[in-house]
CSV table of C-alpha atoms in Angstrom, one decimal:
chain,number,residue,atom,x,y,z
A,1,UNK,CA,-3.2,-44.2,93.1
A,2,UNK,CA,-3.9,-41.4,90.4
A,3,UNK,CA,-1.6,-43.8,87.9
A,4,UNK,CA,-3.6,-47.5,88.5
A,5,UNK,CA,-6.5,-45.6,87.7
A,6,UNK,CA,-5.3,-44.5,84.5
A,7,UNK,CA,-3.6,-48.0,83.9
A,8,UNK,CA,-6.6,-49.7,84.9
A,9,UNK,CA,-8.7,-47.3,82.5
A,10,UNK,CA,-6.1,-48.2,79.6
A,11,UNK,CA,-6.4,-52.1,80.3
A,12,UNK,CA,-10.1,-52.3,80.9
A,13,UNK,CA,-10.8,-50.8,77.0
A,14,UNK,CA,-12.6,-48.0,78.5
A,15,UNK,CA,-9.6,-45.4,77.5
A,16,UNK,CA,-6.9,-46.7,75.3
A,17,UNK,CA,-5.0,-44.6,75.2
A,18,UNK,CA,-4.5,-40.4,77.4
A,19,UNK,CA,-5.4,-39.0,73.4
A,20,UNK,CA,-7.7,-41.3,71.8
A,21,UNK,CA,-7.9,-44.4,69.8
A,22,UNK,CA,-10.2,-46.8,68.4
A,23,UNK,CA,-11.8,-47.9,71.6
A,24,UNK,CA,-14.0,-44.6,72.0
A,25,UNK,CA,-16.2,-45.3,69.1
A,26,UNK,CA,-16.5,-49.0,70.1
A,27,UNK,CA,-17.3,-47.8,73.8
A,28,UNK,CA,-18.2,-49.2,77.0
A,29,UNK,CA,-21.6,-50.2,77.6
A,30,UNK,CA,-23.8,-47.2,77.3
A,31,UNK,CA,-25.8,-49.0,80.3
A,32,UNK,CA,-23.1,-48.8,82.5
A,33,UNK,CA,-24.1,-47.0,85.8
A,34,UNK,CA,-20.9,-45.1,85.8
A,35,UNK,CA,-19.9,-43.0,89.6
A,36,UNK,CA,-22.8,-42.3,91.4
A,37,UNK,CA,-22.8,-38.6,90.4
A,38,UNK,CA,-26.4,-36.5,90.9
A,39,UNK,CA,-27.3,-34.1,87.9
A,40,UNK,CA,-26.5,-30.5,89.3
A,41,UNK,CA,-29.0,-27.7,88.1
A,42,UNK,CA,-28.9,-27.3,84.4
A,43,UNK,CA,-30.7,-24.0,84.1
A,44,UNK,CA,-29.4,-20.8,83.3
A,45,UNK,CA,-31.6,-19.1,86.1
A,46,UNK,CA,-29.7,-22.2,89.2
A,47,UNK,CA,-26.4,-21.1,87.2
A,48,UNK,CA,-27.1,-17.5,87.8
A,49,UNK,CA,-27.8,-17.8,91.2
A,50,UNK,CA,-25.0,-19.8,92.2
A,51,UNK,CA,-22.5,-17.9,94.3
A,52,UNK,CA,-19.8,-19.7,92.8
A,53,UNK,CA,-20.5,-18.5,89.6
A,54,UNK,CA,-17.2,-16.5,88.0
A,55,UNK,CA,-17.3,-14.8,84.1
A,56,UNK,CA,-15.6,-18.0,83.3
A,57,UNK,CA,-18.9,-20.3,84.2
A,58,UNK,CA,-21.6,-18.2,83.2
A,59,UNK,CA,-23.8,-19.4,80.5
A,60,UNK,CA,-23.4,-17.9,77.3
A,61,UNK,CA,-26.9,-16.9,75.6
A,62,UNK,CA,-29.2,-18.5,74.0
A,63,UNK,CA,-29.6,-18.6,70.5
A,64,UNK,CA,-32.8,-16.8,69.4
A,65,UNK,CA,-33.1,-18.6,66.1
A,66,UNK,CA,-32.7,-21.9,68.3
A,67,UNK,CA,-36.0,-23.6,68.4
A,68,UNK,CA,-37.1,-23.3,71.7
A,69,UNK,CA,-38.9,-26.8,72.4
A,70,UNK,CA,-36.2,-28.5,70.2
A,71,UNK,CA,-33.7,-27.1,73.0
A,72,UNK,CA,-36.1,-28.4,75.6
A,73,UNK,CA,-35.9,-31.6,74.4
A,74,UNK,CA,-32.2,-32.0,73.7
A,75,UNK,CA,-31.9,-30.9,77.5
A,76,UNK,CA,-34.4,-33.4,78.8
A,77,UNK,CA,-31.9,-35.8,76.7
A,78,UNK,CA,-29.0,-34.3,78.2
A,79,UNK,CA,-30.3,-34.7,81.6
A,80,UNK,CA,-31.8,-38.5,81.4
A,81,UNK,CA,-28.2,-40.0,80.1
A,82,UNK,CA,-25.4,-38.1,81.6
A,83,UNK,CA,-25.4,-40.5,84.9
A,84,UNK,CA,-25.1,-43.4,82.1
A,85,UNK,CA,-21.3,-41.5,80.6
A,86,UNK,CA,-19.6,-42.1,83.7
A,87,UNK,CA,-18.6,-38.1,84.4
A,88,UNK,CA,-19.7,-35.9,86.4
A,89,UNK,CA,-20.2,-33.3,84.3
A,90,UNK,CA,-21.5,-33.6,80.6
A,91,UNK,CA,-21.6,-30.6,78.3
A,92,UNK,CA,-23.4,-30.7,74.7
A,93,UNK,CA,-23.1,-28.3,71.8
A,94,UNK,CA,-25.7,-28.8,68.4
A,95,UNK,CA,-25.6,-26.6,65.5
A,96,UNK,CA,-28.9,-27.2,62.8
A,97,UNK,CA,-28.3,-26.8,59.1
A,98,UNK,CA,-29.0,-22.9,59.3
A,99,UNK,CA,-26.3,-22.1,61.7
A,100,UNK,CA,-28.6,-21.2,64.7
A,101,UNK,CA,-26.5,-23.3,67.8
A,102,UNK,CA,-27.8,-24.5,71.3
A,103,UNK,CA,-25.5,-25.8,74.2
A,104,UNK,CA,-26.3,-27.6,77.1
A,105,UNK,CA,-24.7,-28.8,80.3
A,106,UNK,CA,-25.7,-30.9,83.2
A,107,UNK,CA,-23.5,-32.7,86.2
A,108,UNK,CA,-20.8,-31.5,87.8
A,109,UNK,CA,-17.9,-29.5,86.9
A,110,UNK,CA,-15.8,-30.6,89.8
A,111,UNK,CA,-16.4,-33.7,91.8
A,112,UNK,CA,-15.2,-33.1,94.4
A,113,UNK,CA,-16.4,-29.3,95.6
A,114,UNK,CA,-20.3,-30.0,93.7
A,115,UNK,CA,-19.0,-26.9,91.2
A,116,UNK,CA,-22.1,-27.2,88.9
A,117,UNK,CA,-21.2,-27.4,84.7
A,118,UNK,CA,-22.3,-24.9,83.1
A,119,UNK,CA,-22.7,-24.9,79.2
A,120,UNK,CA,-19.2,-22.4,78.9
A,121,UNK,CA,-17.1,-24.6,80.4
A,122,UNK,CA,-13.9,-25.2,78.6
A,123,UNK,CA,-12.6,-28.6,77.9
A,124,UNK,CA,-9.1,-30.7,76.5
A,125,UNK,CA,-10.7,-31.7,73.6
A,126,UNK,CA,-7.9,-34.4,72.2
A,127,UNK,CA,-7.6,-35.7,69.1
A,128,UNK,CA,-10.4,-33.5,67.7
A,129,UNK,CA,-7.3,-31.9,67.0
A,130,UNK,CA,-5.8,-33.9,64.7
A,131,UNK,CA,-8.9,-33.0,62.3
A,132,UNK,CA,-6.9,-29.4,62.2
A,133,UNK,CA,-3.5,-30.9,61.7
A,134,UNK,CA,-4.5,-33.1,58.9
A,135,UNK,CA,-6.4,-30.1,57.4
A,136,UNK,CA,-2.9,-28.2,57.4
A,137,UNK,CA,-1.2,-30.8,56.0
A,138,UNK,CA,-4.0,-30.6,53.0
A,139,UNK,CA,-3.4,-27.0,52.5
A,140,UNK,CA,-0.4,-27.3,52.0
A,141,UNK,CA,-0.5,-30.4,49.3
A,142,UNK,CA,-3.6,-27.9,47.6
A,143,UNK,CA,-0.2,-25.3,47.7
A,144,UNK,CA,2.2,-27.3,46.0
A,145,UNK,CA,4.7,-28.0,49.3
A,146,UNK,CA,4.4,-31.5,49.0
A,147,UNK,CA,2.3,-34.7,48.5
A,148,UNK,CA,0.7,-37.1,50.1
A,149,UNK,CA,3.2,-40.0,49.1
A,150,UNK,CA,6.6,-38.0,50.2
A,151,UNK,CA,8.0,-39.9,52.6
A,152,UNK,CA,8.2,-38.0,56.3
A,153,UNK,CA,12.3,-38.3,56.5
A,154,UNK,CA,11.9,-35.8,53.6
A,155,UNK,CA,10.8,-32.4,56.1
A,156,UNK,CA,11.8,-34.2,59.6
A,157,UNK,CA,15.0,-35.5,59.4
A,158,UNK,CA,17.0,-37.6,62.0
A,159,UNK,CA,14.6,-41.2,61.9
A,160,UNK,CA,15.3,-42.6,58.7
A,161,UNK,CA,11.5,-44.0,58.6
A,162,UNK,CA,12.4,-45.2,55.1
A,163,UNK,CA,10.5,-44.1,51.5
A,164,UNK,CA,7.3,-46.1,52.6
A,165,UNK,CA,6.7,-44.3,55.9
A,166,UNK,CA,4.6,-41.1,53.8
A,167,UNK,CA,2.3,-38.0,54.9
A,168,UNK,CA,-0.7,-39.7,53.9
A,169,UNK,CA,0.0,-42.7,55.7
A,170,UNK,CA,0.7,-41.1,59.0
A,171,UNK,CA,-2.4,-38.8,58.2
A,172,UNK,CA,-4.4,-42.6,57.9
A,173,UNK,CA,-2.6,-44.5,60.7
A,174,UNK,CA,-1.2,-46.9,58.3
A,175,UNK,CA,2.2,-46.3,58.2
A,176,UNK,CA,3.1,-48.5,61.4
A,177,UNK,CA,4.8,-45.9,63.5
A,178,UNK,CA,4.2,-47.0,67.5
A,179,UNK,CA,1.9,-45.1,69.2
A,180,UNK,CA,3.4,-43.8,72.7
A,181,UNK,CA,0.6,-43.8,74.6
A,182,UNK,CA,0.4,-47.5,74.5
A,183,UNK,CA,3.4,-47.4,76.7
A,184,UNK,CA,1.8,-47.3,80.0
A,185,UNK,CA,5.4,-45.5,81.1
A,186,UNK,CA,3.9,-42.3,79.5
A,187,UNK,CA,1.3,-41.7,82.3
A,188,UNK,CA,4.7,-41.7,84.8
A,189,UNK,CA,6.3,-38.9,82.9
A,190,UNK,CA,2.7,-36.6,82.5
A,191,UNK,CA,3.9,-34.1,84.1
A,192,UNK,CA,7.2,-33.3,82.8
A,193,UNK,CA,7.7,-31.3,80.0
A,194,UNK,CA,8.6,-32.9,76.6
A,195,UNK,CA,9.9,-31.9,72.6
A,196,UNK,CA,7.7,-33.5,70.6
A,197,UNK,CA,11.3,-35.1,69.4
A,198,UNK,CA,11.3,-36.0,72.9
A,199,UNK,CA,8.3,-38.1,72.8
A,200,UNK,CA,8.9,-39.5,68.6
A,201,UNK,CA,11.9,-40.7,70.8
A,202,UNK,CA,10.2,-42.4,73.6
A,203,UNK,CA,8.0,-43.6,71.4
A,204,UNK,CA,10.6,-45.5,69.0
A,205,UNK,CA,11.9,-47.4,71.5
A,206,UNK,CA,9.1,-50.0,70.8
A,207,UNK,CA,8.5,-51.6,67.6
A,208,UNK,CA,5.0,-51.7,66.7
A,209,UNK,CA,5.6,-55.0,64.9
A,210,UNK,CA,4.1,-53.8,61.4
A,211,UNK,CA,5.2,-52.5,58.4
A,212,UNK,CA,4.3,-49.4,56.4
A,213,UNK,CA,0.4,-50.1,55.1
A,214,UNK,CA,0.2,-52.9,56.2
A,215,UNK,CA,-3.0,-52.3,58.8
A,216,UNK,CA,-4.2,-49.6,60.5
A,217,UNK,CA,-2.6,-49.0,63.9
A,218,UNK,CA,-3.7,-46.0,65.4
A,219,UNK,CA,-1.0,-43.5,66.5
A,220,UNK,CA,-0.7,-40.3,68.1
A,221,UNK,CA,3.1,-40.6,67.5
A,222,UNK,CA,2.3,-40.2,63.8
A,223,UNK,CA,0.7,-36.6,64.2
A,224,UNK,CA,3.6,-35.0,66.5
A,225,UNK,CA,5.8,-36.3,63.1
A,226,UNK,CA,3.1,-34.2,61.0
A,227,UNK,CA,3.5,-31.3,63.6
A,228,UNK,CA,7.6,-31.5,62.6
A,229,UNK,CA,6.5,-31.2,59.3
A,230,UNK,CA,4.4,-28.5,59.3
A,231,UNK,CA,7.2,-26.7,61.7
A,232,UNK,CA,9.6,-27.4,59.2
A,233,UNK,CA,7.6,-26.2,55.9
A,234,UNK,CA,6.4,-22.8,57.9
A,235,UNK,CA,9.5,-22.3,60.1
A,236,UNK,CA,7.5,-21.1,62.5
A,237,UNK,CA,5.8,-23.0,66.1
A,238,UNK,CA,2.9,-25.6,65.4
A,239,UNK,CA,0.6,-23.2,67.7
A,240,UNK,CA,1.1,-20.4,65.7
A,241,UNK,CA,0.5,-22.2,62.1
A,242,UNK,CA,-2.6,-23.6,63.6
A,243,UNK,CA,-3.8,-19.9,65.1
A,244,UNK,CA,-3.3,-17.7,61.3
A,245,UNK,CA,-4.2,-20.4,58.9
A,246,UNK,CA,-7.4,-22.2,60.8
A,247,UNK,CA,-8.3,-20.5,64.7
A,248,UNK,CA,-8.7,-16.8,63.5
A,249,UNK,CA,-9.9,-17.2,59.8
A,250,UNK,CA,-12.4,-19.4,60.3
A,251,UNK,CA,-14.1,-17.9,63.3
A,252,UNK,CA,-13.1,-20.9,66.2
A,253,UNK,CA,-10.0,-18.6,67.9
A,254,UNK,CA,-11.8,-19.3,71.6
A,255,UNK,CA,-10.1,-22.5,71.5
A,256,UNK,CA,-6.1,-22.8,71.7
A,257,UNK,CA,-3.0,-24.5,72.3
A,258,UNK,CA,-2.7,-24.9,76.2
A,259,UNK,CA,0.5,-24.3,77.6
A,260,UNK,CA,2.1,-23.1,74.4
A,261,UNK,CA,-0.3,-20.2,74.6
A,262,UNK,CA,-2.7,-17.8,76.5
A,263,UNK,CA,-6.1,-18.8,76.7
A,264,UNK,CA,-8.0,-16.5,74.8
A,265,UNK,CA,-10.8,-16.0,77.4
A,266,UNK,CA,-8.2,-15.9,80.6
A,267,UNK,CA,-10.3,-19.0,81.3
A,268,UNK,CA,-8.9,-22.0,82.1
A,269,UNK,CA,-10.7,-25.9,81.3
A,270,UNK,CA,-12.9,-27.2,83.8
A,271,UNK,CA,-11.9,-29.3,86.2
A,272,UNK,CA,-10.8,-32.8,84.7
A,273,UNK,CA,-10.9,-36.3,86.3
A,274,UNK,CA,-10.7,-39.8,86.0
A,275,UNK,CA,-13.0,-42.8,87.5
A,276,UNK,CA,-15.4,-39.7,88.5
A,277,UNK,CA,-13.2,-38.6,91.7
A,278,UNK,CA,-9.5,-37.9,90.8
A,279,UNK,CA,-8.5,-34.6,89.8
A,280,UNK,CA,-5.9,-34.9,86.9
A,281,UNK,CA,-6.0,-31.6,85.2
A,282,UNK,CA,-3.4,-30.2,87.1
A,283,UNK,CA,0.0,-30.6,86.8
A,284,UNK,CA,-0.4,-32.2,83.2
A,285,UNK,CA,1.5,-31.6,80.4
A,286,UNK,CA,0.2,-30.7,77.3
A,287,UNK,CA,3.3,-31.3,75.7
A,288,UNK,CA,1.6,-35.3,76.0
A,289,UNK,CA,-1.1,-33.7,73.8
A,290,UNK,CA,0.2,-31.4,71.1
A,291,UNK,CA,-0.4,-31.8,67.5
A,292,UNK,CA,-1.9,-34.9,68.2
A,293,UNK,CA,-4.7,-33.6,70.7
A,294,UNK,CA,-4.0,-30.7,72.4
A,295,UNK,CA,-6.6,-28.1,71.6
A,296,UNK,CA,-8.6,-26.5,74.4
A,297,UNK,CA,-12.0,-24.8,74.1
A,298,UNK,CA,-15.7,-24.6,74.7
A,299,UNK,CA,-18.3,-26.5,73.0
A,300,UNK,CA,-19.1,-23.8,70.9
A,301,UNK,CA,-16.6,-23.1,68.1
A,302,UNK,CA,-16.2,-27.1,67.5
A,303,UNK,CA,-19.3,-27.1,65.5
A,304,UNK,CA,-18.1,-24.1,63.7
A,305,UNK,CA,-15.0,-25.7,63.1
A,306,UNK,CA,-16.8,-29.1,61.6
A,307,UNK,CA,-19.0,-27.0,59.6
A,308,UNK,CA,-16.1,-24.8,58.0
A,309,UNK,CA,-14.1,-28.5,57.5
A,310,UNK,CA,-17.0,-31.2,55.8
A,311,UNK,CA,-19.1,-27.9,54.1
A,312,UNK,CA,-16.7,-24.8,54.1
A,313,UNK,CA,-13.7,-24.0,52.5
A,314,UNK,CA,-10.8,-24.9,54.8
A,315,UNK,CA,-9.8,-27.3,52.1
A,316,UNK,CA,-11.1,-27.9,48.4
A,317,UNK,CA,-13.4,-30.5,47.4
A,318,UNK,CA,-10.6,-32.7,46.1
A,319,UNK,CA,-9.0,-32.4,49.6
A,320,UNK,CA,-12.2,-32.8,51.9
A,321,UNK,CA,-12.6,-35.8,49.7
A,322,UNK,CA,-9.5,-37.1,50.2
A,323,UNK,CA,-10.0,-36.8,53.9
A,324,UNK,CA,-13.1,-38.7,54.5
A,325,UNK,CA,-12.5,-41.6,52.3
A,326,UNK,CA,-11.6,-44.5,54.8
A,327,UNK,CA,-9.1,-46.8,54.2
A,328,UNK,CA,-9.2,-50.0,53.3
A,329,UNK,CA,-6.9,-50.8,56.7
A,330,UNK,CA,-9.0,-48.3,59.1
A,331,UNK,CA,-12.0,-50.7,57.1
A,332,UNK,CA,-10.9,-54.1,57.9
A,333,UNK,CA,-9.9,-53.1,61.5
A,334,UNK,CA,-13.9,-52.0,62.0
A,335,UNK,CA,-12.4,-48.5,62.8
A,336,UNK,CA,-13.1,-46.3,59.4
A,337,UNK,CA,-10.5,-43.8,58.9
A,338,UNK,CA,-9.7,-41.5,56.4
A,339,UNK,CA,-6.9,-38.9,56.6
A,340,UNK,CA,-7.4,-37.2,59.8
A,341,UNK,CA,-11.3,-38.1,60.0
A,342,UNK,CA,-13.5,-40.6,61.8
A,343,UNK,CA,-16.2,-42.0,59.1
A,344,UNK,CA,-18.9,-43.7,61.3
A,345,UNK,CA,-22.4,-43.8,62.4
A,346,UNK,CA,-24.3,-41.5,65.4
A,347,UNK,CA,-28.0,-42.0,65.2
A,348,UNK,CA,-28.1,-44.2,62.8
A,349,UNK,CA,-27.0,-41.9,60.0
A,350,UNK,CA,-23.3,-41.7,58.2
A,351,UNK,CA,-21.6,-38.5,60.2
A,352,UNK,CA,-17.9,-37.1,59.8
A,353,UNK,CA,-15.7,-36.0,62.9
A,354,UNK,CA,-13.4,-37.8,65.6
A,355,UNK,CA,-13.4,-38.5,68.9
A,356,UNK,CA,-11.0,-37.1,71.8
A,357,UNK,CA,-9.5,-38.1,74.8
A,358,UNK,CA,-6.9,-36.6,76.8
A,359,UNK,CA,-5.9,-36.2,80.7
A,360,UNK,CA,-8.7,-35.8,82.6
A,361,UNK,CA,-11.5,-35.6,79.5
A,362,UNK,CA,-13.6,-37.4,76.9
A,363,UNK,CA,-15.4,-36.2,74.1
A,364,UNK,CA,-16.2,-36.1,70.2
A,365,UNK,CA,-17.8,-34.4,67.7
A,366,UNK,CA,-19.5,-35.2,64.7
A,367,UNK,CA,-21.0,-33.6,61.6
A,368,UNK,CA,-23.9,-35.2,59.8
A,369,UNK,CA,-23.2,-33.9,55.6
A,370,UNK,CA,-26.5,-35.2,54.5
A,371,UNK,CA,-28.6,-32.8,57.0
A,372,UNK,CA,-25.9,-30.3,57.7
A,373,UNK,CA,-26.3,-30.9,61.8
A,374,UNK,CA,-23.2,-30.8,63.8
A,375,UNK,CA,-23.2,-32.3,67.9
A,376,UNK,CA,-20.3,-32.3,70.2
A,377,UNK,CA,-20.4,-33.9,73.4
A,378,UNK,CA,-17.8,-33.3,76.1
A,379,UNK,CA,-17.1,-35.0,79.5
A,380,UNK,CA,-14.8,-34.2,82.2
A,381,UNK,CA,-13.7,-37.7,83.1
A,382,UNK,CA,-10.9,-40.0,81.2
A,383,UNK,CA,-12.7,-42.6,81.4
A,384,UNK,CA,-16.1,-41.6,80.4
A,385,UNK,CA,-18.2,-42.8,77.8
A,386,UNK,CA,-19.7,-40.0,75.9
A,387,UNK,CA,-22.4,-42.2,73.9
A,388,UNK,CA,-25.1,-42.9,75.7
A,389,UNK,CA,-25.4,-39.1,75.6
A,390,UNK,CA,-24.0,-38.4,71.8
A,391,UNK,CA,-26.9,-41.1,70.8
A,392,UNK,CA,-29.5,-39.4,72.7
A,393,UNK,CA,-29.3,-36.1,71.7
A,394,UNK,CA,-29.1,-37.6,67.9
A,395,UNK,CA,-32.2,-39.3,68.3
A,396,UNK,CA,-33.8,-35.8,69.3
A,397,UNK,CA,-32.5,-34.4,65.7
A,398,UNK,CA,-34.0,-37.5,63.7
């Protein structure tokens, strides 16, 4: 049952694909009325007094720079439009343009026990990662290991992808490498444990049917090659690259790899589900998710994170540059990409960021450059559609 979900999730548009892809930016109806899921208490004091409660759940505290009627309203938002996403829980983190930070939750944490969400929970927060493994791969053009334009057989070898198949292009989605999670066979195998050469191989047994720059095809296969290289150029384990140079420096290291390390917290994600009902966190692997989404954290830190990325020093100007000028391709398919980066609109204003989806969760998170205000939104639900809320709560920081 758990799979026709997922398939019908893939095939409807709502969820292209278990890590993300161009659908979640054109999203369902925001007016959808989604399951028929109550908002749980959302204040800290119903939190408290929960008996369920565990060091896990409880609310982190508030922020006393945070502007205490602005954090009203962005929870009267939260409340009004998290029936609309289609979750059962939704969880909201905002940062203002002098770093003070509010976080949110309402709904459900889990479905089916009436767990409520609470604004700590942690979440799969899918191809948000690939904003960290394109900043990698930056660092280390800024170093002098390579360029954008070598070709990827260069540092993973055993594909012959061919001279035109290049870091940047992989970074972009434009180099016409399949994207595995478009082979509905992927959701059969969740569970078992994969290389990431494992997957590149599953993966290649299709043919995407394009050649190198000719469009933009978006493809999570194209970031576990990016993982290789950054493997190969450290000699060391993707997790651990991503932990020295970017989780501990720059003051995010709550989130982390799952499954290829502890959590940081001994927490574990919230509960995640798909259609509102179906428990799918378990048993997953995350070896689906990897370089190409398989961060896990609270809300928290991913503000941080876009702050230290679009207005810190994670890579030089020439770089950040680099990263969030879209393509021409990611331009003509309506889907503005740059290398590693969503460019679109939240609000009605230009922001910076990506969106995420993975097993049992939906999300994004978004930087607005002009006024220096971050959002995240998070969901536990595949097929959720974090806008109605995302939209909402930007209207609130106009």
């Amino acid at each position: 049952m758990l799979v026709g979900l997922l398939l019908s999730a893939c095939d409807d548009g709502a969820a292209d694909s278990a890590l993300d892809g161009p659908a979640l930016d054109a999203a369902p109806d925001s007016g959808s009325d989604g399951p028929p899921v109550d908002a749980a208490p959302s204040t800290d004091a119903a939190l408290a007094a929960d008996a369920r409660l565990d060091p896990c759940r409880a609310p982190p505290p508030p922020d006393p720079a945070f502007p205490l009627a602005l954090a009203a309203e962005l929870q009267a938002a939260l409340d009004a439009h998290t029936r609309a996403a289609g979750a059962p829980g939704v969880v909201v983190g905002v940062a203002l343009v002098d770093g003070a930070t509010w976080a949110g939750a309402a709904g459900l944490a889990d479905g089916n026990t009436g767990e409520p969400m609470t604004p700590s929970a942690r979440f799969r927060v899918g191809s948000v990662t690939k904003t960290f493994t394109a900043a990698l791969i930056m660092q280390h053009v800024e170093a002098g290991d390579w360029t954008l334009d070598d070709p990827i057989d260069a540092y993973v070898p055993g594909y012959d992808f061919g001279p035109e198949v290049t870091l940047a292009r992989l970074l972009a989605h434009t180099a016409g490498v399949y994207n595995y999670t478009d082979d509905a066979g992927f959701l059969l195998r969740r569970t078992m444990p994969q290389s990431p050469r494992d997957i590149i191989d599953f993966a290649l047994q299709h043919e995407s049917g394009l050649a190198p720059g000719e469009a933009y095809l978006y493809s999570n296969t194209g970031y576990y090659l990016l993982g290789l290289a950054l493997e190969a150029v450290e000699a060391r384990p993707f997790p651990e690259i991503v932990r020295d140079r970017l989780l501990t420096p720059f003051g995010v290291d709550a989130l982390w790899m799952e499954q290829y390390e502890p959590s940081p917290s001994s927490c574990d994600p919230v509960t995640g589900h798909v259609g509102g009902g179906t428990e799918v966190t378990e048993g997953f692997s995350m070896s689906w998710a990897w370089a190409a989404g398989g961060l896990v954290g609270p809300v928290g830190p991913l503000c941080v994170w876009a702050r230290a990325l679009f207005a810190g020093d994670v890579v030089s100007p020439m770089s950040r540059s680099a990263m969030i000028e879209p393509t021409p391709q990611s331009i003509a398919a309506g889907e503005p990409y740059g290398l590693g980066v969503r460019v679109t609109e939240r609000g009605g204003r230009p922001v910076l960021g990506h969106t995420g989806s993975t097993m049992g969760f939906r999300g994004e998170l978004f930087f607005d450059p002009a006024n220096g205000l971050c959002v995240t939104v998070e969901t536990n639900d595949f097929t959720a559609d974090p806008m109605p809320v995302a939209e909402a709560i930007w209207a609130v920081l106009r």
